[in-house]
Coordinates of C-alpha atoms in Angstrom, one line a residue:
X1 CA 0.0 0.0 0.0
X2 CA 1.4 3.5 -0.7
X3 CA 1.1 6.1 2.0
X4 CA 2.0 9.4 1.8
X5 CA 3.4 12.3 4.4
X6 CA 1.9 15.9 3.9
X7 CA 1.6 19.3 5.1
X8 CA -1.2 19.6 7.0
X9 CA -3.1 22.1 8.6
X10 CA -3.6 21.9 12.4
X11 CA -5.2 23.7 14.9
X12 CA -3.1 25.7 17.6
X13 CA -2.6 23.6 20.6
X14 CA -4.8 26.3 23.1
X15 CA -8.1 25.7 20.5
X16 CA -8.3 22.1 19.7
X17 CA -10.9 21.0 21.9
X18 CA -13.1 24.1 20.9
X19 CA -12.2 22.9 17.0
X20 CA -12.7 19.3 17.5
X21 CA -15.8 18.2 16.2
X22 CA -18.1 14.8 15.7
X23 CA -17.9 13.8 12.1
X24 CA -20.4 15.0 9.9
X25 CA -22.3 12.4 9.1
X26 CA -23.4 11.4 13.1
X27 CA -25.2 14.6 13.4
X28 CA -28.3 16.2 11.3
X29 CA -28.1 20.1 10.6
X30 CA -30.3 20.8 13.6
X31 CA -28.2 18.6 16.3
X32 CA -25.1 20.0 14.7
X33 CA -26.3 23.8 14.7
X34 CA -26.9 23.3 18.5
X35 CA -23.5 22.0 19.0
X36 CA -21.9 24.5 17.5
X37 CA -24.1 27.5 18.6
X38 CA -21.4 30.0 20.2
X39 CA -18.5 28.4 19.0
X40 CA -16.5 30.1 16.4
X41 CA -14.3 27.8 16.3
X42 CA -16.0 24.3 15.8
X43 CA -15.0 22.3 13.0
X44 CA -19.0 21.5 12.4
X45 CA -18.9 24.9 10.8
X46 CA -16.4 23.4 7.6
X47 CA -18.5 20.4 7.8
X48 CA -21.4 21.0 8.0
X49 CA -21.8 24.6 6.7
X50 CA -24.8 24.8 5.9
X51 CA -25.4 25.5 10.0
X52 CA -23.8 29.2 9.1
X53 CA -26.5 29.9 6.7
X54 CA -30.3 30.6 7.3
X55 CA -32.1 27.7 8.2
X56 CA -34.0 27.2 4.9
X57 CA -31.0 27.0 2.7
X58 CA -30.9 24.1 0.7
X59 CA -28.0 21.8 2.3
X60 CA -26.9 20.5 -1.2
X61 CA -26.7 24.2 -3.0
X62 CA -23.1 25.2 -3.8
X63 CA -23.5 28.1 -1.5
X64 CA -23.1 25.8 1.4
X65 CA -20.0 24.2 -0.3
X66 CA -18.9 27.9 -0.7
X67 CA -19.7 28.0 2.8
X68 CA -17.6 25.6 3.7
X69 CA -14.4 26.5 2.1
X70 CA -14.9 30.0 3.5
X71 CA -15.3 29.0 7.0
X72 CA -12.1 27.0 7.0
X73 CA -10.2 30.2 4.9
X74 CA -10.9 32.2 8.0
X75 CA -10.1 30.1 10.6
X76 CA -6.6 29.9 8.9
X77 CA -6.4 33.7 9.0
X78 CA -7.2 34.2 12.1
X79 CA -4.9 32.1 13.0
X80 CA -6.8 29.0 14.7
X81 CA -4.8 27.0 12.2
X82 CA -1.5 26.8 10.8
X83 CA 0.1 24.9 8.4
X84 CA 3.1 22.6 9.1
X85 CA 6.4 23.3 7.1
X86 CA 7.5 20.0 6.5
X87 CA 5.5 16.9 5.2
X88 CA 4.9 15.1 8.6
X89 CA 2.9 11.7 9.3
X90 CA 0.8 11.9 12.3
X91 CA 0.0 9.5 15.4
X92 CA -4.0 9.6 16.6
X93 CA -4.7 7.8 19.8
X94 CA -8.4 6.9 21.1
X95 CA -9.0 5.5 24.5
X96 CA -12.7 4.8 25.1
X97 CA -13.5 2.6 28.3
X98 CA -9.4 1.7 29.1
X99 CA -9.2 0.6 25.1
X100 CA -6.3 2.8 23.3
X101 CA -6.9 2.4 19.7
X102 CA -3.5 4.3 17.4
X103 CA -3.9 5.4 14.2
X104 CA -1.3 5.9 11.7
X105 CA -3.0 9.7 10.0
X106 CA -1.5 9.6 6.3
X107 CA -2.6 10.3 2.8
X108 CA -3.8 7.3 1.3
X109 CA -3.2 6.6 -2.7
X110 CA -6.2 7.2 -5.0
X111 CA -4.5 4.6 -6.9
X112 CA -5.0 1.8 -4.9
X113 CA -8.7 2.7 -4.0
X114 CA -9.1 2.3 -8.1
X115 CA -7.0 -0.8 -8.5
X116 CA -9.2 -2.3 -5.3
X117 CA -6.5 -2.7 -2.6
X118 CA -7.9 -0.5 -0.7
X119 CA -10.9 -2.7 0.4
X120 CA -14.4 -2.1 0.6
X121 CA -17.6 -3.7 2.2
X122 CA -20.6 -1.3 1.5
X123 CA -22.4 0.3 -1.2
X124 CA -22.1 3.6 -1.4
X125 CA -25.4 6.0 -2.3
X126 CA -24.6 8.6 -5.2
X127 CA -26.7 11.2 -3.1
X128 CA -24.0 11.5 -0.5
X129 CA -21.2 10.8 -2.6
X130 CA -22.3 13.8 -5.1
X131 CA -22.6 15.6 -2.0
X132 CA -18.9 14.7 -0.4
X133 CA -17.7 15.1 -3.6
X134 CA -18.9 19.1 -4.0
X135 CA -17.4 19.4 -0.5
X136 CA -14.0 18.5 -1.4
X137 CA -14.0 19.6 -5.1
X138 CA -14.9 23.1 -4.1
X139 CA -13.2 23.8 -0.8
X140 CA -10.0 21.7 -2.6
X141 CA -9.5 19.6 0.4
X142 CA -9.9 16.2 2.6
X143 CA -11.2 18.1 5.7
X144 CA -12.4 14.6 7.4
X145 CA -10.4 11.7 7.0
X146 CA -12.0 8.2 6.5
X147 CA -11.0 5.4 9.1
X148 CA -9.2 2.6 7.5
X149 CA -8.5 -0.8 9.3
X150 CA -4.7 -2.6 8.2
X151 CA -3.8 -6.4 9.0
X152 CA -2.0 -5.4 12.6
X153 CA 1.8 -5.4 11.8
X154 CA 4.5 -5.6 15.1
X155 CA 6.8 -3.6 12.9
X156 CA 4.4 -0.7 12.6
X157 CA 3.5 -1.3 16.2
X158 CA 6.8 -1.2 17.5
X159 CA 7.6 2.2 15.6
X160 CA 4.1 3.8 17.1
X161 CA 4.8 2.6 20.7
X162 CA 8.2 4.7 20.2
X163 CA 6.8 7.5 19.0
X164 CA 4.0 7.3 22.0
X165 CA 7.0 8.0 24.7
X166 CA 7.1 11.8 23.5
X167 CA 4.9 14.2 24.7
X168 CA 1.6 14.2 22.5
X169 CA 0.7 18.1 20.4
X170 CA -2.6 17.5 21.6
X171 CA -4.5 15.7 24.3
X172 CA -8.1 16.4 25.3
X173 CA -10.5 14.1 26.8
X174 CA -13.9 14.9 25.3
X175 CA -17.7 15.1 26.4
X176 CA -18.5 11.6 26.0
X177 CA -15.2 10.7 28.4
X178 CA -13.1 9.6 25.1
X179 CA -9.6 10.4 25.2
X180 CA -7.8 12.1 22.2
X181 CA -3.7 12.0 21.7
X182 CA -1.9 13.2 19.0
X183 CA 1.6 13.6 17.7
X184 CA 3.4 15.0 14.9
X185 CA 5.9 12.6 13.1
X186 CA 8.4 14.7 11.6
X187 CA 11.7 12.6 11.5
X188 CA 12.5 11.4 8.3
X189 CA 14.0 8.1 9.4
X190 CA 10.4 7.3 11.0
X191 CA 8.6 8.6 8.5
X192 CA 10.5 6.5 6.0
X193 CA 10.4 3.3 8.0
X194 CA 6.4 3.8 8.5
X195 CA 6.0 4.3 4.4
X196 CA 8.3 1.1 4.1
X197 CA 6.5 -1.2 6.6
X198 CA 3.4 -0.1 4.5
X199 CA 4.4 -0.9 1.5
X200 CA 4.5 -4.7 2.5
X201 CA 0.7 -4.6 3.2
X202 CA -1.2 -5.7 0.3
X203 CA -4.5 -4.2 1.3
X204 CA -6.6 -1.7 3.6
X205 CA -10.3 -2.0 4.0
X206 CA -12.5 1.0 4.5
X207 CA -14.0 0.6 8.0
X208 CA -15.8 4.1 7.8
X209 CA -16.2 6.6 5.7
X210 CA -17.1 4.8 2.4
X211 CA -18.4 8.1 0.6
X212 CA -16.1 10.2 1.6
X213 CA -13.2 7.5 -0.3
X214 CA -15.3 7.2 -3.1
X215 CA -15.9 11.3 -3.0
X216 CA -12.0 11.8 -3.0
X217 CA -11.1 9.0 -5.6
X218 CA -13.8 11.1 -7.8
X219 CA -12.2 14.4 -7.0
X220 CA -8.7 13.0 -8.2
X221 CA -10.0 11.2 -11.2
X222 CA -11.6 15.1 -12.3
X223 CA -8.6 16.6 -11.7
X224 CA -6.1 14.4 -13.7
X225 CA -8.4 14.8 -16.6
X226 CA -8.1 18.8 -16.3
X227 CA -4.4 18.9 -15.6
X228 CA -2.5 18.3 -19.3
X229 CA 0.3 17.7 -16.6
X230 CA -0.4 15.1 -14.4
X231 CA 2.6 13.6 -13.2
X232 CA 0.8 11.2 -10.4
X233 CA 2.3 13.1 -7.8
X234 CA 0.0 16.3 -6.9
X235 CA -1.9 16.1 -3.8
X236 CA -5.0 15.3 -5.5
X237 CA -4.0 11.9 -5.9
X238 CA -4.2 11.4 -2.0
X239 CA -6.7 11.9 0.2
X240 CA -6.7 11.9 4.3
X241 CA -7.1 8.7 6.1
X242 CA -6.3 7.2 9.6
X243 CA -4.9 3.5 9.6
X244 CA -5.7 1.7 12.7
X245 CA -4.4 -2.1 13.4
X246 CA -7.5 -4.3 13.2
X247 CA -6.6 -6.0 16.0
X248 CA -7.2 -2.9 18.3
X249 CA -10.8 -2.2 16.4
X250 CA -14.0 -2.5 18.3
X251 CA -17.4 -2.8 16.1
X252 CA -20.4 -2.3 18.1
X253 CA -24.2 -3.3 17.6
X254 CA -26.2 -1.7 15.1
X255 CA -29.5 -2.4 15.8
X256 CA -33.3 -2.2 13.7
X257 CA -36.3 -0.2 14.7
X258 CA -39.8 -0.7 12.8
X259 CA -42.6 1.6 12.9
X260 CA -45.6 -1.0 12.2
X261 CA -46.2 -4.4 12.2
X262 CA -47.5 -5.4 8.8
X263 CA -51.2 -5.8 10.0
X264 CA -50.2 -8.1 12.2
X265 CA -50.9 -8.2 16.4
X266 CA -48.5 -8.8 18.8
X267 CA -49.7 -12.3 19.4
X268 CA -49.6 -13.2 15.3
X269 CA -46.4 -11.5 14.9
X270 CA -44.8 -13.6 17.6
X271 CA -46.5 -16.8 16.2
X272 CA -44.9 -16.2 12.6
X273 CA -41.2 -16.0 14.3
X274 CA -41.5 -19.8 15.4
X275 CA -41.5 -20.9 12.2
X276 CA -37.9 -19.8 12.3
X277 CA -36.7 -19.4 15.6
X278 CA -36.7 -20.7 19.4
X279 CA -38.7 -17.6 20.9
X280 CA -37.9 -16.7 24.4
X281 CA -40.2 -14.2 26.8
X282 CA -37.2 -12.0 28.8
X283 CA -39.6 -10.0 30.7
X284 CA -39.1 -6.1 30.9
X285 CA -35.4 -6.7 31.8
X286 CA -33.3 -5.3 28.3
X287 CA -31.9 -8.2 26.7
X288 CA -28.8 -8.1 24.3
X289 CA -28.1 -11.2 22.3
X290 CA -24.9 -12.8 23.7
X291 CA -23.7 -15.0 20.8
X292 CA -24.0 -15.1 17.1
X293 CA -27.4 -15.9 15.6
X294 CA -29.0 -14.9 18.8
X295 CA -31.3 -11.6 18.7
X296 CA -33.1 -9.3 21.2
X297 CA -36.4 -8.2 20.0
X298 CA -38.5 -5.2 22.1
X299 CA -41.8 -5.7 21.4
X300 CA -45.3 -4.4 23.4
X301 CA -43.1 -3.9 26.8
X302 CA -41.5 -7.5 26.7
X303 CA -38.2 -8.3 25.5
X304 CA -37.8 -11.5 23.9
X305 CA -34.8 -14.0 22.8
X306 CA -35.0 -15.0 19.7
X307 CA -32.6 -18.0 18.7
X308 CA -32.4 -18.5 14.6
X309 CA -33.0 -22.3 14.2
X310 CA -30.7 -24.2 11.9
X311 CA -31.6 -23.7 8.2
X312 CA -32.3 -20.3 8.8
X313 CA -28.5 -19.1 8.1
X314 CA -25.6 -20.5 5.9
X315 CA -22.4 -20.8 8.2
X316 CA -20.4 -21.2 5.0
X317 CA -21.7 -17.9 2.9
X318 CA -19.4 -14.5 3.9
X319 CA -23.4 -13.0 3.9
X320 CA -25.3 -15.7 4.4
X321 CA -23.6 -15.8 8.2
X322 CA -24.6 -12.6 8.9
X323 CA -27.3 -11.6 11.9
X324 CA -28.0 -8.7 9.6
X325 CA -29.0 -11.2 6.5
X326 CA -30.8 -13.6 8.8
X327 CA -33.2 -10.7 10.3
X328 CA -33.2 -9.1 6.9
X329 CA -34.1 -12.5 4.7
X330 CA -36.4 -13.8 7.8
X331 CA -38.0 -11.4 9.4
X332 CA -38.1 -8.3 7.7
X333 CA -38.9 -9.4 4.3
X334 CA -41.6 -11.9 5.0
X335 CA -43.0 -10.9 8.2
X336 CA -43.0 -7.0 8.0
X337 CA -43.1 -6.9 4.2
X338 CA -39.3 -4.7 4.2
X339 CA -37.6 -5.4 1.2
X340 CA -35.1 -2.4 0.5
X341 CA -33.5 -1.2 3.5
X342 CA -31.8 1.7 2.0
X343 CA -35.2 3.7 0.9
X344 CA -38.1 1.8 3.2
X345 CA -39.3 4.9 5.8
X346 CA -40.4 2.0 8.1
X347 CA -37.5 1.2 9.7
X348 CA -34.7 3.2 11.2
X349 CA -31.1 2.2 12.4
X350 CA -29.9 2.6 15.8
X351 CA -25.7 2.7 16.7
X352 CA -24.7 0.7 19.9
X353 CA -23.4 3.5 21.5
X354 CA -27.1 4.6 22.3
X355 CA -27.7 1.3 24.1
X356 CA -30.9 -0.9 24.3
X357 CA -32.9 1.9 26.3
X358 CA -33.2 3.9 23.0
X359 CA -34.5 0.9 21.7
X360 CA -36.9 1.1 24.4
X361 CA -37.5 4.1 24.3
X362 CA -38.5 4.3 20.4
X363 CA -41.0 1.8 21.2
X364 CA -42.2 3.0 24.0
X365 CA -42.9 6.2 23.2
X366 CA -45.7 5.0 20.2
X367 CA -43.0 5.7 17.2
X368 CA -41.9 2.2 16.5
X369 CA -43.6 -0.9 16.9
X370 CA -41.1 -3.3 17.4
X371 CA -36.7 -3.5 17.6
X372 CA -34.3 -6.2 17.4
X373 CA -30.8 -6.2 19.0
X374 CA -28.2 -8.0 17.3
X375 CA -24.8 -9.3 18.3
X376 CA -22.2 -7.1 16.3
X377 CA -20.5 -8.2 13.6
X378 CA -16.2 -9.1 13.9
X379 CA -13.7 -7.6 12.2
X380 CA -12.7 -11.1 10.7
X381 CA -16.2 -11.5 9.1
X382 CA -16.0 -8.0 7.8
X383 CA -12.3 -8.4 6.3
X384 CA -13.9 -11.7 4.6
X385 CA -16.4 -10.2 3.0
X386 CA -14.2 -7.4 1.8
X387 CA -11.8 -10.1 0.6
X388 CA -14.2 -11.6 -1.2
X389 CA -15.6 -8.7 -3.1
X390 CA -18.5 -8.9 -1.7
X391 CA -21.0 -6.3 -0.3
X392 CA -22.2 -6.2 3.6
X393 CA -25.9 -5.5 4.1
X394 CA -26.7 -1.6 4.8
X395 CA -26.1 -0.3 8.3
X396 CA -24.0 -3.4 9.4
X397 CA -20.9 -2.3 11.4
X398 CA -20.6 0.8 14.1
X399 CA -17.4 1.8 15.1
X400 CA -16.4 3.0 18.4
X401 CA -14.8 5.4 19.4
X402 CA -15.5 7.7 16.3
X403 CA -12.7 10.2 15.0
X404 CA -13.0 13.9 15.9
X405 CA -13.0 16.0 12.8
X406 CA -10.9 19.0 12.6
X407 CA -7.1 17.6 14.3
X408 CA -5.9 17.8 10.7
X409 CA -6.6 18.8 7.4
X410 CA -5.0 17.8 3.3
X411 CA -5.0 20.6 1.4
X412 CA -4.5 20.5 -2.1

């Protein structure tokens, strides 16, 4: 794999936290205009621009892209960021519950996203790619980077750990009780041994951030074609991305909401799961699944287990394993007549990091009808999928911790 050190832009050591932002893509304009509200500084205001415009601007007009690239220009100027002088690599550390998680911040090659070594495992929606794309194209620059996972690598780990002993540019323990480190790497014997150990790793896989990848492989491809030039060396050929070791990756649940039952009561819904699973009354304790092909379902107050029997998943199929496929083929398709998972308004998606009381709570509160908890997905089953070419179900894998936006930014 070819990685690549840059100049980045940072922001001044005394403003980080204020800067440091949730990604764009975990808040809607509303949540993200509250967050911001006050804060000059917050990254949401590059990433979400539209949040500095009135409230009935359209979010995909160019003026928000405009927006964007404006709000970043000042920030510069005023001096909340600066620019490195030399190309640097960069070390980001998460610590989320005691788990410290270090990512290897580098440009990653458009090349290799083309040639497909660097890996993916979902489909991405040409809505939010167009919409990614505008935002780099127009402010000419990766201000997120996408979170890449790498076959763990003791050489790599070994040059990190040394690294680690020096005093971190940045450390801030955020809102949600997450820990952020980061260092510059700026000497060219470590730089050079990182590039090296990389180029002995035949692929990365896109753990999150699929649009924005596709959005920067798009941008580069436009740009060739416009340059008479091209060499393969501008910076439009690379885009941001933080390699983490997948050994040190967590995925968490991502769990299914409903709003309605198909026409079906309680008591008929329930009857029309046995056909295909052991069903299991919990009571009102919440119950998360505790093994694979196990599920937690929330339905009318009562939590239930609900146990796929055999026949019902294919233990030798990358998909056909999958909790996700077995609700999906078994339960959602036949029972609650959901057939597209992408565009269906019935159901919703809900991360693990909100817990089984959202769950609940959804229900509860006359919005949903019914949810189902399912044991997350490993990284091994996601790396074999993304060996195999093949294409996860939407809403599949949640990472945790998430990246804060704004620590660095690839300007081209």
């Amino acid at each position: 794999m070819k990685i690549k050190a840059f100049k980045g832009f940072r922001p001044v050591a005394s403003k980080v936290k204020s800067v440091a932002s949730r990604p764009y893509d975990v808040l809607d304009s509303e949540e993200a205009r509250e967050e911001a509200k006050g804060n000059p500084w917050s990254f949401l205001n590059v990433v979400k621009p539209e949040i500095t415009l009135p409230p009935a601007t359209d979010h995909y007009s160019m003026d928000v892209y405009e927006a964007g690239k404006n709000n970043f220009q000042k920030l510069v100027k005023e001096g909340v960021f600066v620019q490195d002088k030399e190309e640097c690599l960069y070390i980001y550390e998460l610590i989320m519950d005691g788990r410290s998680q270090n990512g290897i911040v580098a440009c990653a090659s458009v090349d290799d996203y083309m040639a497909g070594r660097i890996k993916k495992h979902e489909l991405t929606r040409p809505d939010k790619e167009a919409d990614r794309k505008n935002h780099v194209r127009i402010s000419m620059m990766n201000a997120e980077p996408v979170f890449f996972a790498y076959p763990a690598n003791k050489s790599l780990d070994n040059i990190v750990e040394t690294i680690k002993q020096t005093k971190p540019v940045y450390s801030f323990t955020t809102d949600d009780n997450i820990q952020h480190r980061f260092w510059v790497v700026d000497k060219a014997e470590q730089i050079e041994s990182i590039i090296n150990a990389f180029e002995k790793i035949p692929a990365t896989y896109v753990a999150d951030g699929h649009h924005r990848t596709a959005a920067a492989a798009l941008v580069g491809n436009d740009l060739r074609k416009e340059n008479p030039g091209h060499t393969g060396e501008e910076s439009y050929n690379y885009f941001l991305a933080v390699h983490f070791p997948d050994n040190q990756l967590a995925i968490l649940d991502y769990n299914r909401v409903v709003k309605d039952l198909n026409g079906h009561t309680p008591k008929s819904f329930l009857d029309g799961l046995t056909a295909g699973f052991v069903v299991t009354k919990k009571g009102t304790e919440a119950y998360r699944p505790s093994r694979l092909h196990e599920f937690g379902m929330y339905l009318a107050g009562e939590w239930y287990a609900l146990q796929a029997k055999p026949g019902m998943y294919d233990d030798h199929d990358a998909i056909g394993v999958l909790d996700v496929t077995i609700v999906s083929e078994k339960v959602l398709k036949p029972l609650l007549n959901i057939h597209d998972l992408r565009t269906d308004k019935r159901i919703d998606f809900v991360g693990g990091m909100r817990g089984l009381k959202e769950l609940e709570r959804r229900v509860d509160s006359g919005e949903m009808a019914v949810a189902f908890a399912l044991y997350p997905v490993s990284m091994k089953q996601l790396i074999d999928i993304a060996d195999s070419g093949k294409i996860m179900p939407p809403k599949t894998t949640w990472f945790e911790p998430k990246l804060r936006s704004g620590l660095v930014v690839h300007k081209f």
